[in-house]
């Protein structure tokens, strides 16, 4: 069964850190472009970061998280991570990872149409 499972969410104070994990089963994650998205209450889902498949490994970040978030892969664990530092209340959202329709595309984009397989999401709450 093809599946993505996010974990690592929680509640932290402003300025804190979290590391989100996106673990894949049923396929080899490093062959695909991966995106992280988030959806805050009452808002549309937005792209946060992406990493292209391991053959090109391009990364990109939305301006609001540049310098604070880092996306990375651990191919041995079939997992992609999103390290989030200096967290702000406006980072509060459900975070989702997603896999591209096809392997070996080498396209790092936060356009949702590029992705076909989504995880169930993990809640991140930043609150004092």
XYZ file of C-alpha atoms in Angstrom:
128
model
C 0.000 0.000 0.000
C 1.330 3.388 -1.003
C 1.359 5.663 1.995
C 2.900 8.776 3.501
C 2.765 9.270 7.255
C 3.681 12.543 8.918
C 4.779 12.770 12.534
C 6.605 15.102 14.875
C 3.974 17.758 15.359
C 3.103 19.183 18.731
C 2.782 22.348 20.770
C 5.825 24.532 21.385
C 6.434 28.089 22.520
C 7.401 30.845 20.110
C 11.065 30.572 19.262
C 11.033 26.816 19.700
C 11.804 24.041 17.234
C 10.171 20.951 15.838
C 11.243 18.360 13.317
C 8.512 16.879 11.175
C 8.976 13.498 9.519
C 7.334 12.169 6.387
C 7.798 8.417 6.180
C 6.951 6.514 3.029
C 5.798 2.944 2.599
C 5.178 0.965 -0.556
C 7.599 2.970 -2.725
C 11.070 4.494 -2.702
C 10.749 8.061 -1.502
C 14.025 9.375 -2.906
C 12.824 8.732 -6.471
C 10.105 11.352 -6.095
C 9.776 15.078 -5.612
C 8.355 15.818 -2.162
C 6.496 18.858 -0.932
C 5.498 20.118 2.505
C 2.282 22.071 2.792
C 0.327 23.555 5.662
C -3.207 24.662 6.354
C -4.077 27.047 9.147
C -7.630 27.299 10.518
C -9.847 29.245 8.146
C -7.136 29.541 5.502
C -6.308 27.785 2.281
C -3.535 25.237 2.174
C -0.184 26.750 1.195
C 3.092 25.306 0.048
C 5.973 25.583 2.500
C 8.922 23.747 1.012
C 9.908 21.145 -1.545
C 12.786 18.883 -2.439
C 13.232 17.262 -5.812
C 14.120 13.602 -6.216
C 17.594 12.508 -5.134
C 19.043 12.759 -8.615
C 18.830 16.552 -8.525
C 17.989 17.382 -4.874
C 16.899 20.950 -5.424
C 15.167 22.607 -2.491
C 12.937 25.627 -2.188
C 11.095 27.503 0.562
C 8.264 29.968 0.750
C 9.524 33.396 1.798
C 7.859 33.282 5.210
C 9.965 30.295 6.316
C 13.283 30.958 4.575
C 16.170 30.848 6.991
C 14.048 29.063 9.617
C 12.959 25.781 7.980
C 15.168 23.148 6.370
C 13.990 20.226 4.248
C 16.134 17.117 3.956
C 16.079 13.417 3.085
C 17.280 10.246 4.759
C 17.183 7.721 1.954
C 18.096 4.827 4.223
C 15.005 5.545 6.318
C 12.806 6.370 3.315
C 11.911 9.587 5.070
C 11.875 13.322 4.369
C 12.204 15.808 7.220
C 11.207 19.393 7.803
C 13.307 21.002 10.512
C 11.493 24.048 11.825
C 13.356 26.561 13.998
C 12.455 29.969 15.435
C 8.809 29.046 15.260
C 6.191 31.776 15.284
C 2.493 31.719 16.169
C 1.692 32.188 12.475
C 3.339 28.816 11.778
C 0.423 27.135 13.555
C -1.237 24.775 11.085
C -1.725 21.189 10.036
C 1.341 20.190 8.050
C 1.132 17.736 5.165
C 3.719 16.063 2.982
C 3.000 15.007 -0.560
C 4.627 12.964 -3.327
C 4.803 13.822 -7.006
C 2.696 11.996 -9.562
C 5.693 10.451 -11.257
C 9.262 9.578 -10.244
C 12.432 11.220 -11.560
C 10.748 14.500 -12.479
C 13.341 16.618 -10.695
C 10.867 19.445 -10.182
C 10.819 21.335 -6.893
C 7.531 23.183 -6.738
C 4.821 23.938 -4.196
C 2.119 23.749 -6.844
C -0.355 21.224 -5.478
C -1.134 19.795 -8.900
C 2.375 18.313 -9.048
C 1.512 15.975 -6.173
C -0.787 12.985 -6.083
C -0.157 11.162 -2.811
C -0.759 12.994 0.470
C -0.288 12.153 4.095
C -2.906 12.637 6.774
C -1.210 15.641 8.341
C 0.311 16.494 11.696
C -0.759 19.405 13.895
C 1.765 22.088 14.793
C 0.727 24.660 17.383
C 2.894 27.573 18.435
C 1.620 29.149 21.605
C 2.911 30.717 24.774
